[in-house]
Amino acid sequence: MAATAAPTSAVPEVAHDDPPRARRRLPVPVLAAGLAVLLLLSVVCAVAIGSAGLGFGRALGYLWSGLTGGAITRDELSAYTIVWEIRFPRALLAAVVGAGLSAIGVAIQAMVRNALADPFVLGISSGAAVGANAVLLFGAFGALGVWAMSTAAFGSALLAMLLVYAVANTAHGLTPLRLVLTGTAMYYGFSAVTTLMVFFAEHGEAARSALMWLLGSLGSATWGSLPVAATAVAAGMAYLLLSARRLNALAMGDETAAALGVDAERLRRELFLVTAVVVGCVVAVSGAIGFVGLMVPHATRMLVGADHRRVLVVAPLLGAVLLVWVDVASRVLLAPIELPVGVLTAVIGVPCFLLLMRRRSYSFGVA
Amino acid sequence: MRVEIDELSVEVAGARLVREVTLTAEPGAVVGLVGPNGSGKSSLLRCVYRASRPSSGTVRVDGADLFAMSPREGARRLAALPQEAGAEFDFTVDEVVAMGRMPHQRAAARASAEDAAKCREALRRVRAEHLRDRGFLSLSGGEKQRVLIARALAQEPRVLVLDEPTNHLDIAQQLEVLHLVRDRAGGPDGPAPTVLTALHDLNLAAGHCDLLYVIARGGIVASGAPMEVLTAELLAEVFGVRAHRVSHPETGAVQLLFDRLVER
């Protein structure tokens, strides 16, 4: 039996209503190298800038002594401590947290296939807040000393994740809508608990630090808080980069993913675990810094397109640079008062984001 | 490759969507699956491209049990065009087609020159090279479908599964899609893949398929060449319509003229 399809020439070419979009995209290696250099400079600047009246040059000198093990005099000790023990780990932590939140934001948006998702959509941060505030307000886990806060935050973040997982899991695995709905419901539940704790807290100062934690702060950064968070973020980023192609397939839909040989159910479970660990570690040291994990993934896609092999290289660098500078601003703008980082990410991020959106034809996952 | 579905059943929450379906597609054949809405066509095809697992039964590709293979291994033999809307994020056409090479690539490896060449060839075969740099979401329905066929072709499948590939397309685009699948899916050096497709339009199915399986309420009720299968009695019973059969003046394929609903 012959096919009845018309010969090729008889089938009319589909007319283009909109002109073909020229997509000028920056080459990723150039962009990544540029951002890496910028990140390095940003960290150096962040160390040199501050309200202690040290001066840019002197601060850089102390940073250099710290890095090379050079000698300093006794009078310089307090200034040196500010640079080496406070500002430098803090700038590094800002970079780690910014990179981690951005990478996880990318992964979560693909995982729940929702452009509005951010790393906290699964209720992890609000779970962590319950633990952290129990420590802040009622001195829970006092036996753990300085580690009480981060341990309690990480522990309750993981508990929250287990709860979300148990509720959202079905015979067909974690479906995107169920995940988002469960996470959002849990978010409200945990937030209610936190609010209640703040409400019944005995003194105002504790309530203030509780609020500060909810909005995110890098003020508690020390050399001690860095390694765990840095390791978790690095491992998470490595896993995501290796899964970049699978994330592309997942973003196209579960059925397409299956047809391309990707087990969407399994991938989503893996992503859930990675998200839990990375966000848990990040939130434990910095609180719930909002907006970075939502905005940076989109900003990155505007720059380099949707392919996760590009996005996952650029987004963490962009997020790191952003958060380093936001943290500098939070320290300096109203010094000696420190602004919550989460407020500033929004203040700086929203206009940049709206500007980018207007300039580029960018589609937010809505066809 | 020969596709053999044997006694395949799908049960979801106590409802049997597919009942012990047995079906064979010979190598290179275009096999159509027709049936009313909700008859189980998609549920059956989803098992073949492994978006869901059957409750019982097997799918064999050239004798090898599909569910005993890794998903990647399966995807190297079998590509699919599912019914879902497509991308959420604005991938370019090039990026969408490149996904077809996934089952052949290692996770950490960069795309090779060979991969790029195969993607270009796939786009050329569906005549969509000019769309390469366009955003997938900005394409028309027909263009999207052509690009998705290119993705499936880049996968170099021996079996191609299509779930209602002509949905929402105008008549020219419908004919083009079936023409591409039927006559241009074979690679320059490989044989044409075996095609298993669900189709709504019975006249398109009659004109383009070598073999039809009619599915109703989850089970196969008839199979054979379109001429033998699409009888007035079957159309009345399965689809609830009265129809006249005529033969296409040029190709001789059976075509249907629909009359009215069957009064019950």
CSV table of C-alpha atoms in Angstrom, one decimal, chain B residues 28-240:
chain,number,residue,atom,x,y,z
B,28,GLY,CA,9.9,-1.6,9.4
B,29,ALA,CA,6.1,-1.7,9.5
B,30,VAL,CA,3.9,1.2,10.4
B,31,VAL,CA,1.4,-0.1,12.9
B,32,GLY,CA,-1.5,2.0,14.0
B,33,LEU,CA,-3.5,1.9,17.2
B,34,VAL,CA,-7.0,3.3,16.9
B,35,GLY,CA,-9.8,3.4,19.4
B,36,PRO,CA,-12.1,5.9,21.1
B,37,ASN,CA,-10.9,8.3,23.8
B,38,GLY,CA,-10.1,6.5,27.0
B,39,SER,CA,-9.8,3.2,25.3
B,40,GLY,CA,-6.3,2.7,26.7
B,41,LYS,CA,-4.1,3.6,23.7
B,42,SER,CA,-1.9,6.0,25.6
B,43,SER,CA,-1.7,3.7,28.7
B,44,LEU,CA,-0.5,1.0,26.4
B,45,LEU,CA,2.1,3.1,24.6
B,46,ARG,CA,3.3,4.6,27.9
B,47,CYS,CA,4.4,1.1,28.8
B,48,VAL,CA,6.2,0.7,25.5
B,49,TYR,CA,8.3,3.8,26.0
B,50,ARG,CA,8.6,3.0,29.7
B,51,ALA,CA,6.9,6.0,31.2
B,52,SER,CA,5.0,3.5,33.3
B,53,ARG,CA,5.3,-0.1,34.1
B,54,PRO,CA,2.7,-2.7,33.2
B,55,SER,CA,1.1,-4.6,36.0
B,56,SER,CA,1.7,-7.8,34.0
B,57,GLY,CA,2.9,-8.9,30.6
B,58,THR,CA,6.0,-8.1,28.6
B,59,VAL,CA,7.3,-5.9,25.8
B,60,ARG,CA,10.0,-7.5,23.6
B,61,VAL,CA,12.1,-5.7,21.1
B,62,ASP,CA,13.8,-8.2,18.8
B,63,GLY,CA,13.2,-10.8,21.4
B,64,ALA,CA,14.8,-8.9,24.2
B,65,ASP,CA,12.7,-8.0,27.2
B,66,LEU,CA,12.5,-4.2,27.4
B,67,PHE,CA,12.0,-4.1,31.1
B,68,ALA,CA,15.1,-6.1,31.7
B,69,MET,CA,17.2,-3.4,30.0
B,70,SER,CA,18.4,-0.2,31.7
B,71,PRO,CA,16.4,2.8,30.7
B,72,ARG,CA,19.3,4.1,28.7
B,73,GLU,CA,19.8,0.8,26.9
B,74,GLY,CA,16.1,0.8,26.0
B,75,ALA,CA,16.2,4.4,24.8
B,76,ARG,CA,19.0,3.5,22.4
B,77,ARG,CA,16.6,1.2,20.6
B,78,LEU,CA,13.3,2.9,21.0
B,79,ALA,CA,12.4,6.6,20.7
B,80,ALA,CA,9.0,8.2,21.4
B,81,LEU,CA,6.9,11.3,20.9
B,82,PRO,CA,4.7,11.5,24.0
B,83,GLN,CA,1.6,13.5,24.1
B,84,GLU,CA,2.7,16.0,26.8
B,85,ALA,CA,2.9,19.7,25.9
B,86,GLY,CA,6.7,19.8,25.8
B,87,ALA,CA,9.3,22.1,27.4
B,88,GLU,CA,8.7,24.2,30.4
B,89,PHE,CA,11.9,26.2,29.9
B,90,ASP,CA,12.8,27.9,26.7
B,91,PHE,CA,15.3,25.5,25.1
B,92,THR,CA,16.5,26.3,21.6
B,93,VAL,CA,15.6,23.9,18.8
B,94,ASP,CA,19.2,22.8,18.7
B,95,GLU,CA,19.2,22.0,22.4
B,96,VAL,CA,15.9,20.0,22.1
B,97,VAL,CA,17.3,17.9,19.2
B,98,ALA,CA,20.6,17.4,21.1
B,99,MET,CA,18.6,15.7,23.9
B,100,GLY,CA,18.0,12.8,21.4
B,101,ARG,CA,21.7,11.9,21.6
B,102,MET,CA,21.5,11.5,25.4
B,103,PRO,CA,21.1,7.7,25.5
B,104,HIS,CA,24.3,7.4,23.4
B,105,GLN,CA,26.4,9.8,25.6
B,106,ARG,CA,28.2,9.4,28.9
B,107,ALA,CA,27.0,11.8,31.6
B,108,ALA,CA,30.3,13.7,31.8
B,109,ALA,CA,31.3,13.6,28.1
B,110,ARG,CA,30.9,16.6,25.9
B,111,ALA,CA,28.8,16.2,22.7
B,112,SER,CA,31.1,14.8,20.0
B,113,ALA,CA,31.3,16.0,16.4
B,114,GLU,CA,29.4,12.9,15.5
B,115,ASP,CA,26.6,13.8,17.8
B,116,ALA,CA,26.4,17.3,16.2
B,117,ALA,CA,26.4,15.8,12.7
B,118,LYS,CA,23.6,13.4,13.6
B,119,CYS,CA,21.5,16.2,15.1
B,120,ARG,CA,22.0,18.3,11.9
B,121,GLU,CA,21.0,15.4,9.7
B,122,ALA,CA,17.9,14.8,11.8
B,123,LEU,CA,16.9,18.4,11.4
B,124,ARG,CA,17.6,18.3,7.7
B,125,ARG,CA,15.3,15.3,7.3
B,126,VAL,CA,12.4,17.0,8.9
B,127,ARG,CA,13.2,20.2,7.0
B,128,ALA,CA,13.7,22.3,10.1
B,129,GLU,CA,17.3,23.4,9.8
B,130,HIS,CA,16.2,27.0,9.5
B,131,LEU,CA,14.7,26.8,13.0
B,132,ARG,CA,17.9,25.8,14.7
B,133,ASP,CA,18.4,28.9,16.8
B,134,ARG,CA,14.7,29.5,17.5
B,135,GLY,CA,13.3,29.1,21.0
B,136,PHE,CA,11.2,25.9,21.1
B,137,LEU,CA,8.3,27.6,22.8
B,138,SER,CA,8.1,30.2,20.0
B,139,LEU,CA,7.3,27.6,17.4
B,140,SER,CA,4.0,26.8,15.9
B,141,GLY,CA,2.4,23.4,16.6
B,142,GLY,CA,3.5,21.9,13.3
B,143,GLU,CA,7.1,23.2,13.7
B,144,LYS,CA,7.2,21.8,17.3
B,145,GLN,CA,6.1,18.4,16.1
B,146,ARG,CA,8.8,18.4,13.4
B,147,VAL,CA,11.5,19.3,15.9
B,148,LEU,CA,10.3,16.6,18.2
B,149,ILE,CA,10.5,14.1,15.4
B,150,ALA,CA,14.0,15.3,14.7
B,151,ARG,CA,14.9,14.7,18.3
B,152,ALA,CA,13.5,11.2,18.1
B,153,LEU,CA,15.4,10.6,14.8
B,154,ALA,CA,18.6,11.9,16.4
B,155,GLN,CA,18.2,9.1,18.9
B,156,GLU,CA,18.7,6.6,16.0
B,157,PRO,CA,15.9,4.4,17.1
B,158,ARG,CA,15.0,1.0,15.6
B,159,VAL,CA,11.5,1.5,17.0
B,160,LEU,CA,9.5,4.8,17.0
B,161,VAL,CA,6.5,5.2,19.3
B,162,LEU,CA,4.1,8.1,18.6
B,163,ASP,CA,1.1,9.0,20.7
B,164,GLU,CA,-1.4,11.0,18.6
B,165,PRO,CA,1.4,12.9,16.6
B,166,THR,CA,-1.2,14.8,14.6
B,167,ASN,CA,-3.2,16.3,17.4
B,168,HIS,CA,-3.9,20.0,17.1
B,169,LEU,CA,-2.3,20.2,13.6
B,170,ASP,CA,-3.9,21.5,10.5
B,171,ILE,CA,-4.3,19.1,7.6
B,172,ALA,CA,-1.1,20.0,5.8
B,173,GLN,CA,0.9,19.6,9.0
B,174,GLN,CA,-0.9,16.3,9.7
B,175,LEU,CA,0.1,14.9,6.3
B,176,GLU,CA,3.6,16.2,6.7
B,177,VAL,CA,4.1,14.6,10.1
B,178,LEU,CA,2.9,11.2,8.8
B,179,HIS,CA,5.0,11.6,5.6
B,180,LEU,CA,8.1,12.3,7.7
B,181,VAL,CA,7.4,9.3,10.0
B,182,ARG,CA,6.6,6.9,7.2
B,183,ASP,CA,9.0,7.8,4.4
B,184,ARG,CA,11.9,9.8,5.9
B,185,ALA,CA,12.5,8.2,9.3
B,186,GLY,CA,15.0,5.8,7.9
B,187,GLY,CA,18.6,7.0,8.2
B,188,PRO,CA,21.0,7.3,5.3
B,189,ASP,CA,22.5,3.9,6.2
B,190,GLY,CA,20.0,2.3,8.5
B,191,PRO,CA,16.7,0.7,7.7
B,192,ALA,CA,13.4,2.5,8.5
B,193,PRO,CA,12.4,2.0,12.1
B,194,THR,CA,9.3,0.1,13.1
B,195,VAL,CA,6.6,2.6,13.9
B,196,LEU,CA,3.9,2.1,16.5
B,197,THR,CA,1.5,5.1,16.5
B,198,ALA,CA,-1.8,6.0,18.1
B,199,LEU,CA,-4.0,7.9,15.7
B,200,HIS,CA,-7.4,9.6,16.1
B,201,ASP,CA,-8.2,10.2,12.5
B,202,LEU,CA,-9.3,6.9,11.0
B,203,ASN,CA,-8.8,8.1,7.4
B,204,LEU,CA,-5.2,9.1,8.2
B,205,ALA,CA,-4.7,5.7,9.9
B,206,ALA,CA,-6.1,3.9,6.9
B,207,GLY,CA,-3.9,5.8,4.5
B,208,HIS,CA,-0.7,5.5,6.3
B,209,CYS,CA,-0.6,2.3,8.3
B,210,ASP,CA,0.3,-1.2,7.2
B,211,LEU,CA,-1.5,-2.7,10.0
B,212,LEU,CA,-4.2,-1.5,12.4
B,213,TYR,CA,-5.1,-2.7,15.9
B,214,VAL,CA,-8.4,-1.5,17.2
B,215,ILE,CA,-8.6,-1.1,20.9
B,216,ALA,CA,-11.7,-0.6,23.0
B,217,ARG,CA,-12.1,-0.6,26.8
B,218,GLY,CA,-8.5,-1.6,27.2
B,219,GLY,CA,-8.6,-4.7,24.9
B,220,ILE,CA,-7.8,-5.4,21.3
B,221,VAL,CA,-11.0,-6.0,19.4
B,222,ALA,CA,-9.8,-6.3,15.9
B,223,SER,CA,-6.5,-6.3,13.9
B,224,GLY,CA,-5.3,-6.6,10.4
B,225,ALA,CA,-4.9,-4.5,7.2
B,226,PRO,CA,-7.0,-1.3,7.3
B,227,MET,CA,-9.2,-2.6,4.5
B,228,GLU,CA,-10.1,-5.7,6.5
B,229,VAL,CA,-10.4,-4.0,9.9
B,230,LEU,CA,-12.4,-0.8,9.3
B,231,THR,CA,-15.7,-2.4,8.5
B,232,ALA,CA,-19.1,-0.7,9.0
B,233,GLU,CA,-20.0,-3.1,11.7
B,234,LEU,CA,-16.8,-2.4,13.7
B,235,LEU,CA,-17.2,1.3,13.4
B,236,ALA,CA,-20.8,1.1,14.6
B,237,GLU,CA,-19.8,-1.1,17.5
B,238,VAL,CA,-16.6,0.4,18.7
B,239,PHE,CA,-16.9,4.1,17.7
B,240,GLY,CA,-20.7,4.3,17.7
